[in-house]
Coordinates of C-alpha atoms and ligand atoms in Angstrom, one line a residue:
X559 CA 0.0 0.0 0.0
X560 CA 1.5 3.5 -0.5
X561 CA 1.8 5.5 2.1
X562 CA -0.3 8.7 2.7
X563 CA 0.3 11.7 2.0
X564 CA 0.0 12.9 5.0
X565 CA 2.8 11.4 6.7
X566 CA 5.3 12.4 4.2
X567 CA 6.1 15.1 6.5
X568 CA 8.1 12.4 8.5
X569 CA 11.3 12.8 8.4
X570 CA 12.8 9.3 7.5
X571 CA 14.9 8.7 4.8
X572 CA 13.0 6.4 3.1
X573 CA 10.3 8.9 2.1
X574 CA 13.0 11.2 1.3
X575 CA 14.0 9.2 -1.6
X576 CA 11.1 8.0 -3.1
X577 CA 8.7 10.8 -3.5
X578 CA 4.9 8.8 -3.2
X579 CA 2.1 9.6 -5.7
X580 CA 0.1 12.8 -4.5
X581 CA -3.2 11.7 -3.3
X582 CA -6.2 12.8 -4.9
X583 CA -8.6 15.5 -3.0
X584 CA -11.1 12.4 -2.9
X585 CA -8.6 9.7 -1.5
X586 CA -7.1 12.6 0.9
X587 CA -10.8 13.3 2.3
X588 CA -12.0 9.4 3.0
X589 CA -8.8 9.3 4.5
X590 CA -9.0 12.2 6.9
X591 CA -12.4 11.5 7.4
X592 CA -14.1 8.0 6.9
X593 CA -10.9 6.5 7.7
X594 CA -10.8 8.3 11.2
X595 CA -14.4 6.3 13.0
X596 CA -14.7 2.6 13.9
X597 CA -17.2 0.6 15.4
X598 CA -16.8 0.6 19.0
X599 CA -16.3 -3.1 20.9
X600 CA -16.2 -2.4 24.7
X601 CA -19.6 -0.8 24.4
X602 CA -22.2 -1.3 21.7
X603 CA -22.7 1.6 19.3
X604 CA -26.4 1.8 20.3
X605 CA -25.0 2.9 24.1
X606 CA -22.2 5.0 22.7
X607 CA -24.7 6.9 20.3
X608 CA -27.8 7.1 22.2
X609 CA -29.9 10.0 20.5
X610 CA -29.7 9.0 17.2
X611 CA -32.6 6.8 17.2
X612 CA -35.4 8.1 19.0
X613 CA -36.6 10.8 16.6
X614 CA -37.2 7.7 14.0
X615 CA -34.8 8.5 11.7
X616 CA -33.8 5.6 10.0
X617 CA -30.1 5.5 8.6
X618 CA -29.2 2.5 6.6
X619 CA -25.9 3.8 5.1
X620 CA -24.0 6.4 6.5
X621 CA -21.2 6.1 3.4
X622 CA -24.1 8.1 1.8
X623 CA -23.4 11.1 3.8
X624 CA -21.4 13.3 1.6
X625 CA -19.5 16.3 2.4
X626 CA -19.5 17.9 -1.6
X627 CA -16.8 20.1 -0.3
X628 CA -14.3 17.4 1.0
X629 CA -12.4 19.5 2.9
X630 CA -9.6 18.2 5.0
X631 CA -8.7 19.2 8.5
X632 CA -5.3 20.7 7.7
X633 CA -6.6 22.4 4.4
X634 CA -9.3 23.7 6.7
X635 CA -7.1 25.7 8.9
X636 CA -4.9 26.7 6.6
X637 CA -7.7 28.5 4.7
X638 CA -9.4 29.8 7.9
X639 CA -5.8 31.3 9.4
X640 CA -5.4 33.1 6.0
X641 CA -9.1 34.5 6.5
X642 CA -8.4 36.0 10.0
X643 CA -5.1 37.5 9.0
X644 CA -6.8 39.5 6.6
X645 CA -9.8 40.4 9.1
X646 CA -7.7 41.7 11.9
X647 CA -5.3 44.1 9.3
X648 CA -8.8 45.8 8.5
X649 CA -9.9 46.1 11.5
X650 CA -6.2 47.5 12.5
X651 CA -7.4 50.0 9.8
X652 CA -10.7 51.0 10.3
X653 CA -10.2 51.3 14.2
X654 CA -6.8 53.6 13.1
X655 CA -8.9 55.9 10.8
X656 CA -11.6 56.0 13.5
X657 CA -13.9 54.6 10.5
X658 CA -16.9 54.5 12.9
X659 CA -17.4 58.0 12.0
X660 CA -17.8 57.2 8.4
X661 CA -21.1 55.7 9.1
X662 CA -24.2 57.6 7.6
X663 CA -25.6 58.8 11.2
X664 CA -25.7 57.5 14.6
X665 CA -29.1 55.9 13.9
X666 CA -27.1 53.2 11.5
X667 CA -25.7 52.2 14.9
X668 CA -28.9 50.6 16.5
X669 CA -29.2 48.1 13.8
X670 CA -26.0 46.6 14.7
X671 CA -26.8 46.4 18.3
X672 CA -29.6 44.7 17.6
X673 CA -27.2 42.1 15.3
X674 CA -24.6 42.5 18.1
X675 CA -27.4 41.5 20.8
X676 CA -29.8 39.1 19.2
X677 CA -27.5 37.5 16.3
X678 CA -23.7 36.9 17.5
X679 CA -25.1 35.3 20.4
X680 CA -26.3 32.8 17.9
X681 CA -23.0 32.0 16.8
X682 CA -21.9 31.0 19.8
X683 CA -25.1 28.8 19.9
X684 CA -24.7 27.2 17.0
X685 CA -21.0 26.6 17.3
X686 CA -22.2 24.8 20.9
X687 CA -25.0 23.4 18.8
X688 CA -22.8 21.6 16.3
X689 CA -20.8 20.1 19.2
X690 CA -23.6 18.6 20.7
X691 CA -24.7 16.9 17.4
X692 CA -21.3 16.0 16.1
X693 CA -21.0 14.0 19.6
X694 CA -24.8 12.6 18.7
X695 CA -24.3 11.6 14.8
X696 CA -22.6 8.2 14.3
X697 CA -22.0 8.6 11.0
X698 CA -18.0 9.8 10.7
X699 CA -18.7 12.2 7.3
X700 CA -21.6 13.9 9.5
X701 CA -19.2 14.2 12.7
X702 CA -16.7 15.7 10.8
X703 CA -18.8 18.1 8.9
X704 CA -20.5 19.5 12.6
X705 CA -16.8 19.2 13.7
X706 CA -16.2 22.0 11.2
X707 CA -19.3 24.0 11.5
X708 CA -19.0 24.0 15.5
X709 CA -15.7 25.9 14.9
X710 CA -16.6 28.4 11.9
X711 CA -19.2 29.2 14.4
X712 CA -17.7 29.7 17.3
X713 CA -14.9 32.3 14.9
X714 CA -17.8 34.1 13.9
X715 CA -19.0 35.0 17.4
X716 CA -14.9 35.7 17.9
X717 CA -14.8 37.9 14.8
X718 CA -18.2 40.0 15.7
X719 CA -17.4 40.9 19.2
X720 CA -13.8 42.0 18.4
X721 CA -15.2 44.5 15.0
X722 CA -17.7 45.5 17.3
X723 CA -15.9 45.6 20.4
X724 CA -14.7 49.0 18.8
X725 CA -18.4 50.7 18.3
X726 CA -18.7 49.9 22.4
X727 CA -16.3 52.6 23.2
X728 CA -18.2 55.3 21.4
X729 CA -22.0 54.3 21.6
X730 CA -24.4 52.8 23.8
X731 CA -26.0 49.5 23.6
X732 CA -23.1 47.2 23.2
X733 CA -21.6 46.4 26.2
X734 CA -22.8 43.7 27.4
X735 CA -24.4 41.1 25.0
X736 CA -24.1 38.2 26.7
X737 CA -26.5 39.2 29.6
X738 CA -28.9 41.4 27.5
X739 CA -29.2 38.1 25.4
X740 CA -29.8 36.2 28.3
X741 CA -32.6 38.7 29.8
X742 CA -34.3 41.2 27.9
X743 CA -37.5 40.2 26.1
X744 CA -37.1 41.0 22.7
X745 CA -33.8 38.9 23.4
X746 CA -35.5 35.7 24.5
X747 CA -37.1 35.6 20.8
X748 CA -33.6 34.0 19.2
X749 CA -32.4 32.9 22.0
X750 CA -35.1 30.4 22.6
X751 CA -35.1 29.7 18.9
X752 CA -31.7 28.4 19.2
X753 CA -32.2 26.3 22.6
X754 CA -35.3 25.1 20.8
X755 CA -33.0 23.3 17.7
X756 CA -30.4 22.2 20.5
X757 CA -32.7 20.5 22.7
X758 CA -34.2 18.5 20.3
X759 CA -32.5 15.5 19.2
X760 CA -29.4 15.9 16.7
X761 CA -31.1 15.1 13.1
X762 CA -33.9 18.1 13.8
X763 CA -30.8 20.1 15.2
X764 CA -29.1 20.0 11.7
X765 CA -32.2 20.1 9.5
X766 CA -33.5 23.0 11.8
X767 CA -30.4 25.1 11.9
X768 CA -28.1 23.9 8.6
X769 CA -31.7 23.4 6.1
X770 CA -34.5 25.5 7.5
X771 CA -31.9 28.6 8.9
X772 CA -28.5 27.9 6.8
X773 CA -30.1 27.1 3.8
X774 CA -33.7 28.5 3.5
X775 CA -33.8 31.6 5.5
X776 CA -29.9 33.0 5.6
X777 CA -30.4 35.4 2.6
X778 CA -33.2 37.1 4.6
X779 CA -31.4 37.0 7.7
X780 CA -27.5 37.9 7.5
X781 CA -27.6 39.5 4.0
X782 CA -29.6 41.9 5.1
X783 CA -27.1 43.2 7.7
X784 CA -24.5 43.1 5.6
X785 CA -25.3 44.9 2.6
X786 CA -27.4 47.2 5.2
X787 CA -23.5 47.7 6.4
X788 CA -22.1 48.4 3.5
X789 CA -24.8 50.7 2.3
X790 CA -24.4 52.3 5.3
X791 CA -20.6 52.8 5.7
X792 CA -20.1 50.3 8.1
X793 CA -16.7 48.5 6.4
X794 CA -15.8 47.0 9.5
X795 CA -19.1 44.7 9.9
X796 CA -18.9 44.2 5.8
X797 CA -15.2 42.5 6.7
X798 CA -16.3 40.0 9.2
X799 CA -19.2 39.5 6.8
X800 CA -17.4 38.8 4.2
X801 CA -15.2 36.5 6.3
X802 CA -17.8 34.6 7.1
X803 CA -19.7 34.1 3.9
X804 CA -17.0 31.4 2.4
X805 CA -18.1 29.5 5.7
X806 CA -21.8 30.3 5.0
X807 CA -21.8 28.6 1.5
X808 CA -20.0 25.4 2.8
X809 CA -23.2 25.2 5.9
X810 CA -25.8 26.5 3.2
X811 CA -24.2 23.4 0.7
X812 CA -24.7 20.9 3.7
X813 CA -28.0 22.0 4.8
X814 CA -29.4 20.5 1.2
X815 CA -27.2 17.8 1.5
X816 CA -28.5 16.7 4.8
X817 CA -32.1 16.9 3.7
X818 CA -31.1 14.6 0.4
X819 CA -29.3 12.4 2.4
X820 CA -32.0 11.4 4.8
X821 CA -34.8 11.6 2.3
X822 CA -32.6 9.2 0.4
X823 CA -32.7 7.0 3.6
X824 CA -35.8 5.6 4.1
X825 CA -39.1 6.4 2.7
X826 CA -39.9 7.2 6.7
X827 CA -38.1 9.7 7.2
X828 CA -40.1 11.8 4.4
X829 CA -42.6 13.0 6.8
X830 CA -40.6 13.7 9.8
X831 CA -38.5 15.4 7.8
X832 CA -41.4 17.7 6.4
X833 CA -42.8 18.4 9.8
X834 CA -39.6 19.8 10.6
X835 CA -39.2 22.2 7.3
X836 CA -42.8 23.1 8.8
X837 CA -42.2 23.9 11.8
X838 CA -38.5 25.4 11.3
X839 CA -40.3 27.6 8.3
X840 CA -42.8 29.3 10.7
X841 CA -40.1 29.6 13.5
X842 CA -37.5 30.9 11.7
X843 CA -39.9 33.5 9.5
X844 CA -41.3 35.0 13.1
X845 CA -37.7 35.7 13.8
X846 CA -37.1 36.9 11.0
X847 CA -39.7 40.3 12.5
X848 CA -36.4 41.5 13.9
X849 CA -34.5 41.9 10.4
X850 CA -37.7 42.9 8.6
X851 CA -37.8 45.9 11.0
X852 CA -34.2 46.7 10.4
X853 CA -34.2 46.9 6.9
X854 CA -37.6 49.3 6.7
X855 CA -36.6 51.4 9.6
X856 CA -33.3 51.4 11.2
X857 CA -30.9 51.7 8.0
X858 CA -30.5 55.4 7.5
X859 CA -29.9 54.3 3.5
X860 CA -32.1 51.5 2.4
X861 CA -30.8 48.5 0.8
X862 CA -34.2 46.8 -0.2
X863 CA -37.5 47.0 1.6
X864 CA -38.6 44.0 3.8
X865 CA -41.3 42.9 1.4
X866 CA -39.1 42.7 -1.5
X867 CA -36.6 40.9 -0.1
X868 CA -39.3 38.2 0.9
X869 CA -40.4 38.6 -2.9
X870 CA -36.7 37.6 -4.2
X871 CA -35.7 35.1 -1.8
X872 CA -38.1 32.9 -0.4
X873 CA -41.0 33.4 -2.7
X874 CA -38.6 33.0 -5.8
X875 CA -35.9 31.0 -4.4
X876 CA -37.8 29.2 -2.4
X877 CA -40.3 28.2 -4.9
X878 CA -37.8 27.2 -7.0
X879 CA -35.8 25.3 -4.1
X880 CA -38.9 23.3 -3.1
X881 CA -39.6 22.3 -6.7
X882 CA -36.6 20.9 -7.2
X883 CA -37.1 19.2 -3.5
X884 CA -40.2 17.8 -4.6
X885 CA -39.2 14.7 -6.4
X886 CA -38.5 13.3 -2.7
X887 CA -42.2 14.2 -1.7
X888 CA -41.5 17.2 0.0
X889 CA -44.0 20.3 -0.2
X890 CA -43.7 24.0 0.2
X891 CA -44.0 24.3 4.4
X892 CA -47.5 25.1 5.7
X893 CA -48.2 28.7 6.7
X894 CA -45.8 30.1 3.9
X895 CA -48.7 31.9 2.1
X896 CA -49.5 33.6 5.6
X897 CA -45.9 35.0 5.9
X898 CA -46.6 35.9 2.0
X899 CA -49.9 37.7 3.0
X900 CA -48.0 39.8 6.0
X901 CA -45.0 40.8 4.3
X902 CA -46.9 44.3 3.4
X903 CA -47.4 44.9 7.2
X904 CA -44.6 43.1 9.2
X905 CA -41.8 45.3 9.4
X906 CA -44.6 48.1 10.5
X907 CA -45.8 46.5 13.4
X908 CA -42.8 45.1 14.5
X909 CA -40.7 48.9 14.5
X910 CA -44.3 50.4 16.0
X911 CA -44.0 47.7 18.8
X912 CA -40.3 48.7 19.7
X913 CA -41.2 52.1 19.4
X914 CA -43.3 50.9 22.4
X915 CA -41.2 49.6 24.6
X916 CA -38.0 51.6 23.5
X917 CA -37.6 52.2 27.7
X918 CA -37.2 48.7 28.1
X919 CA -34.8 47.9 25.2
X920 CA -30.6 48.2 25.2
X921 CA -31.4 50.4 21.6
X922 CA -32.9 53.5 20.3
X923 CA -36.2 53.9 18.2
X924 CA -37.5 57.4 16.4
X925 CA -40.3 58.0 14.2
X926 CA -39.4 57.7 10.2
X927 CA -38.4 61.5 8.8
X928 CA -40.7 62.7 5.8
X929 CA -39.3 61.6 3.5
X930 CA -38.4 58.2 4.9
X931 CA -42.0 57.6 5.6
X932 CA -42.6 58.8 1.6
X933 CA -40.0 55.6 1.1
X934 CA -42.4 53.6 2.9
X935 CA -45.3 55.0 1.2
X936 CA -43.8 53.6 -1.6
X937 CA -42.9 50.3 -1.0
X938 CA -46.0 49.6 0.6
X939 CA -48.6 51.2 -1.4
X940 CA -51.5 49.2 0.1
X941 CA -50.9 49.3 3.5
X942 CA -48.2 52.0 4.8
X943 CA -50.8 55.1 4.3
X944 CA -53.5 53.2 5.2
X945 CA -52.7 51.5 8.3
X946 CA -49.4 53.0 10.1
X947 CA -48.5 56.4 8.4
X948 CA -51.3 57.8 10.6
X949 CA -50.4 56.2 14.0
X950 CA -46.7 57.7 13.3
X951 CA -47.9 60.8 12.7
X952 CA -49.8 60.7 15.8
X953 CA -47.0 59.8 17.6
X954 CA -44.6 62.3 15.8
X955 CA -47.3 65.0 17.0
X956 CA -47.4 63.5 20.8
X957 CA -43.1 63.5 20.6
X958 CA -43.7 67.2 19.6
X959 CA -45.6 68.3 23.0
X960 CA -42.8 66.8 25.2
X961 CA -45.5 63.7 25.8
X962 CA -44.0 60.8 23.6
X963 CA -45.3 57.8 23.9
X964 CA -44.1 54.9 26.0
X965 CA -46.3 51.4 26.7
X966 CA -46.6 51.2 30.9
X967 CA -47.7 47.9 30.2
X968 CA -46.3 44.8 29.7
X969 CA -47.1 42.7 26.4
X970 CA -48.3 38.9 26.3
X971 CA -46.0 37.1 24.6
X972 CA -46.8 34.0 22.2
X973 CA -45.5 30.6 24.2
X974 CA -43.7 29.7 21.4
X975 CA -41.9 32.3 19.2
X976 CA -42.1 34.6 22.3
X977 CA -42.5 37.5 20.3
X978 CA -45.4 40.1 22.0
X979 CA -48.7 39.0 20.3
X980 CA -48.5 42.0 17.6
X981 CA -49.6 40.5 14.2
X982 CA -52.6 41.2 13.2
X983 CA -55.5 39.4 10.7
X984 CA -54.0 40.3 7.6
X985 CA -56.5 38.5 5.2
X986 CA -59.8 39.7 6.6
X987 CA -59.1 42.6 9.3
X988 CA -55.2 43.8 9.7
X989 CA -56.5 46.4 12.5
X990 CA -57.5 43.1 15.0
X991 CA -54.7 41.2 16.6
X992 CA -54.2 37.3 16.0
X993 CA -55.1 35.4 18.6
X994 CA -54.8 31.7 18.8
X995 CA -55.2 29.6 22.9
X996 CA -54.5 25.9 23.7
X997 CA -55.5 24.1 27.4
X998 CA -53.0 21.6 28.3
X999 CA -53.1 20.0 31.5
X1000 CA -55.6 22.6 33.1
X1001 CA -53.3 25.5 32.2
X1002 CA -54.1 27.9 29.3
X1003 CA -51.5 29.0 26.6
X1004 CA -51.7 31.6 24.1
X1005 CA -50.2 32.0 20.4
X1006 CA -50.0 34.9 17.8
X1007 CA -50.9 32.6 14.9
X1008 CA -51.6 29.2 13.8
X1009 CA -48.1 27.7 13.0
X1010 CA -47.1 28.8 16.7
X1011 CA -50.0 26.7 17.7
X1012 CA -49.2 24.0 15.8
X1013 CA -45.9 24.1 16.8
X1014 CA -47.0 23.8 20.8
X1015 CA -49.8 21.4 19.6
X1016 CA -47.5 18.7 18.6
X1017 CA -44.7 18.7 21.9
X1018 CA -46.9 20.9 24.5
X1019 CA -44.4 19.2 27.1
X1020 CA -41.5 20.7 25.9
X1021 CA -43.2 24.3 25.2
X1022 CA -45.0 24.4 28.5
X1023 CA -41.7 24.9 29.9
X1024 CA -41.1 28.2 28.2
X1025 CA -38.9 30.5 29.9
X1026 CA -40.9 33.7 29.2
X1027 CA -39.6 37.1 30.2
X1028 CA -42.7 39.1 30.7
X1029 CA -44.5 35.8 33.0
X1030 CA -41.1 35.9 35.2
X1031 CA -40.9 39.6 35.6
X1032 CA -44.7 39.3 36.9
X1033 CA -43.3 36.2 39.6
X1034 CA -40.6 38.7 40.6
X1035 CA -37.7 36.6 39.3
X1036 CA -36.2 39.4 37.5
X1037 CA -34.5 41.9 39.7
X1038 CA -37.4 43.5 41.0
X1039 CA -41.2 45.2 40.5
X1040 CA -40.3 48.6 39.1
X1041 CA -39.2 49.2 35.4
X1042 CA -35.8 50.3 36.6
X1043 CA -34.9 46.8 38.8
X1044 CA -35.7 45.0 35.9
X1045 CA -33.7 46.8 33.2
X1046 CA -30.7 46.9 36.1
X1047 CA -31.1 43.4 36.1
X1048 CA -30.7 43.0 32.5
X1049 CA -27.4 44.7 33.1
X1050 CA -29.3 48.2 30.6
X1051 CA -28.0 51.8 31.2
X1052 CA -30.0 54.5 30.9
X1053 CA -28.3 55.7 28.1
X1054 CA -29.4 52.1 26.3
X1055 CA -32.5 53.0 25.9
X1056 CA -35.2 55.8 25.5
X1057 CA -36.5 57.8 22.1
X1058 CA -32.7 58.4 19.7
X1059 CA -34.0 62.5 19.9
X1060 CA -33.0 62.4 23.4
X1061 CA -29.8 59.7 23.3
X1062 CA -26.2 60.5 24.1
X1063 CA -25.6 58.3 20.9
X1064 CA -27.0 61.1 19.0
X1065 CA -25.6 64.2 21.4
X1066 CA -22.0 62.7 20.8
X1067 CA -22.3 62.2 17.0
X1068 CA -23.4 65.5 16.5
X1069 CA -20.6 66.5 18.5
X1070 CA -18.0 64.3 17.1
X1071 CA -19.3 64.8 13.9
X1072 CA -19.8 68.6 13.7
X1073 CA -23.6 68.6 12.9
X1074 CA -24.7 70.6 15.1
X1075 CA -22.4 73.5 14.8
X1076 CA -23.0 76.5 17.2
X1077 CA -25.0 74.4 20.5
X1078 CA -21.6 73.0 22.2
X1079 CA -19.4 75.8 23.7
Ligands
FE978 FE1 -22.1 31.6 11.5
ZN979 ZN1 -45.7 33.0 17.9

């Protein structure tokens, strides 16, 4: 047999002398990964693996699983080190040039705290994620391939908080992610996302996160941000972006693979595959609010509205994606003409909600300026001056007697996205609120829609055990009864939160930036 390639590097020689063939990329990557499992003898594989069964999955070959990038470990990191060396020498720059001024105003900066709060956590989730199934999947190809993903994940959190590590020393709102995303409501809406895919066994893991998030839903999700930044003069988020997106087209790649591969399986698996795509489609479009927002309202220079965006890449690309998945019996997933029907009216409510509860939230809100609300007029002909250009204006005119408006109350929150129960009947009445119920075990739940429902319908033991903020802040399990324990106990300042008119984020920039010449001494 001839020796591989890979211990050439030993320094006998024998293998000084005698050159051996080069291995192919293919023989190199069954031989850094295939080669690398075995069947264990002390203990049966059945005890050594013992959460690969119980979702039903049936595997009958795991040489099926193929990685279509076949990338090897040491090929791997020598691609990923050449990555960050080039990431840090921008960052050196931008932080040099104090680039954070470049940005187009200080209002740009609340969409990255909300990436920096609710997404980058994520990251660290998922990296933690794919650890947990790697360690779950016997298969060696599917270890390997969560091996890599746990770590790309776990550099993305590393790359985000050092680029934005540098916007903490100049505006609120960013310094301390790891506790808001632990604590504050609007938090709680990825976060239990996430812990939702990671407590469930390790096949709906990677079809939730690497299909239904990685594949289906990432365009809508981390594009956004991205070109938001560069639109927006942000070149120090675009850099850890693009750093990241040679990673995201290997996990989008294996998020279709996995699906093939266990449709190709078993004829079983078909339909606990599709409840999955179901129920990962409805979760991951209600957190998907959060971006929508961000792209109508908080980028001072648009990109692309929320509703076209939806237009180009799930209602084209997806179509086109689930025809092609269609010749393994899977269907478009349930409720996607609903998020179709609300994508005139979701970025609305969502921004009017925050706008809210701004005195409870780590970032700023403001009302649209003329001519940003003309944009909206615009993009949303049939709804934006019929249903919320007048509320705006109302509380433009409030903001304008010194009474703007804050909610004293607190929201109820759906069970299972957790999101405040804000969308509204769309197809016969979008002024009335959805409002969907379920009694299990005596106690009643509540939902803002019908793929929420469905979602608690099917495993009401797991959702019953929701940790929902605005249920533990009313059992006093969050620092305290007033509005200022509990947003003490989320580790917010007051300079977090509160209307943008009245920030220090916007006091600074104006100082910093000059605008408004003639008010500082
Ligand atoms: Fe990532
Ligand atoms: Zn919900």
């Amino acid at each position: 047999m001839n020796k591989p390639a890979f211990d050439v590097q030993a320094t006998n020689a024998a293998s000084r002398k005698a050159a051996p063939r080069k291995l192919s990329l293919k023989e190199r990557y069954n031989l850094m990964t295939g080669d690398l499992g075995w069947e264990t003898t002390y203990q049966p594989m059945d005890k050594v693996f013992p959460y690969d069964q119980f979702e039903g999955i049936k595997i009958h070959n795991w040489e099926g699983w193929q990685d279509p990038f076949r990338l090897t470990m040491d090929a791997y990191w020598k691609f990923q080190g050449e990555k960050e060396r080039k990431l840090y020498a921008i960052i050196d720059a931008f932080q040099q040039n104090n680039a954070q001024f470049n940005v187009t105003d200080a209002r740009y900066i609340n969409a990255l705290k909300l990436f920096f709060q609710g997404v980058s956590p994520l990251e660290y989730a998922a990296s933690r994620g794919y650890a947990l199934a790697g360690r779950n999947l016997r298969g060696v190809g599917a270890r390997v391939a969560c091996q890599m993903q746990a770590i790309d994940e776990l550099r993305h959190a590393q790359t985000q908080i050092h680029t934005i590590s540098h916007y903490n020393k100049f505006f609120s709102g960013l310094h301390e992610n790891s506790y808001m995303f632990d604590r504050l409501w609007y938090l709680s809406v990825p976060k239990s996302f996430f812990e939702d895919a990671m407590s469930a066994g390790p096949f709906e893991f990677v079809t939730a996160i690497s299909f239904g998030f990685e594949y289906v839903l990432t365009n809508l999700l981390f594009m956004p941000f991205m070109s938001g930044a560069a639109f927006n003069g942000d070149m120090a988020t675009v850099t850890f972006g693009f750093s990241a997106q040679s990673d995201e087209s290997r996990h989008m790649t294996l998020g279709l693979e996995i699906v093939k591969f266990l449709l190709e399986q078993d004829p079983d698996n078909l339909p606990i595959v599709q409840h999955w795509i179901d129920k990962w489609f409805w979760r991951g479009y209600r957190l998907l609010a959060l971006v929508a927002m961000m792209m109508d309202y908080m980028l001072p220079k648009r990109v692309m509205s929320w509703s076209e965006a939806w237009e180009i890449y799930f209602e084209k690309n997806g179509g086109a994606l689930f025809e092609d998945l269609a010749r393994y019996g899977i269907r478009l997933p349930k409720y996607h003409e609903v998020a179709s029907k609300e994508k005139g009216h979701l970025s609305h409510q969502t921004w009017a909600t925050f706008y809210n509860y701004t005195h409870a939230t780590a970032m700023h809100t403001w009302i649209p300026e003329p001519h940003e609300m003309d944009w909206l007029s615009a993009k949303y002909p049939d709804t934006f001056d019929k249903y919320y250009r007048p509320r705006f204006e109302y509380w433009d005119s409030l903001a304008k007697q010194d009474k703007r408006w804050f909610n004293p109350g607190l929201p109820m929150l759906c069970q299972t996205c957790q999101i405040p129960m804000l969308f509204t009947d769309v197809g016969s009445d979008p002024t009335r609120v959805v409002s969907r119920e379920s009694v299990y075990r005596g106690t009643k739940y509540h939902f803002c829609s019908d793929g929420c429902k469905d979602v608690f319908d099917y495993e009401p033991e797991k959702y019953v055990q929701a940790y929902l903020p605005v249920n533990q802040i009313f059992q006093g399990n969050c620092g305290g009864s007033s509005l200022s324990d509990v947003v003490n106990w989320c580790h917010v300042e007051p300079a977090d939160s509160g209307d943008f008119a009245q920030s220090e984020d916007r006091a600074n920039w104006n100082r910093w930036t000059h605008a408004d010449a003639g008010s500082e001494a």
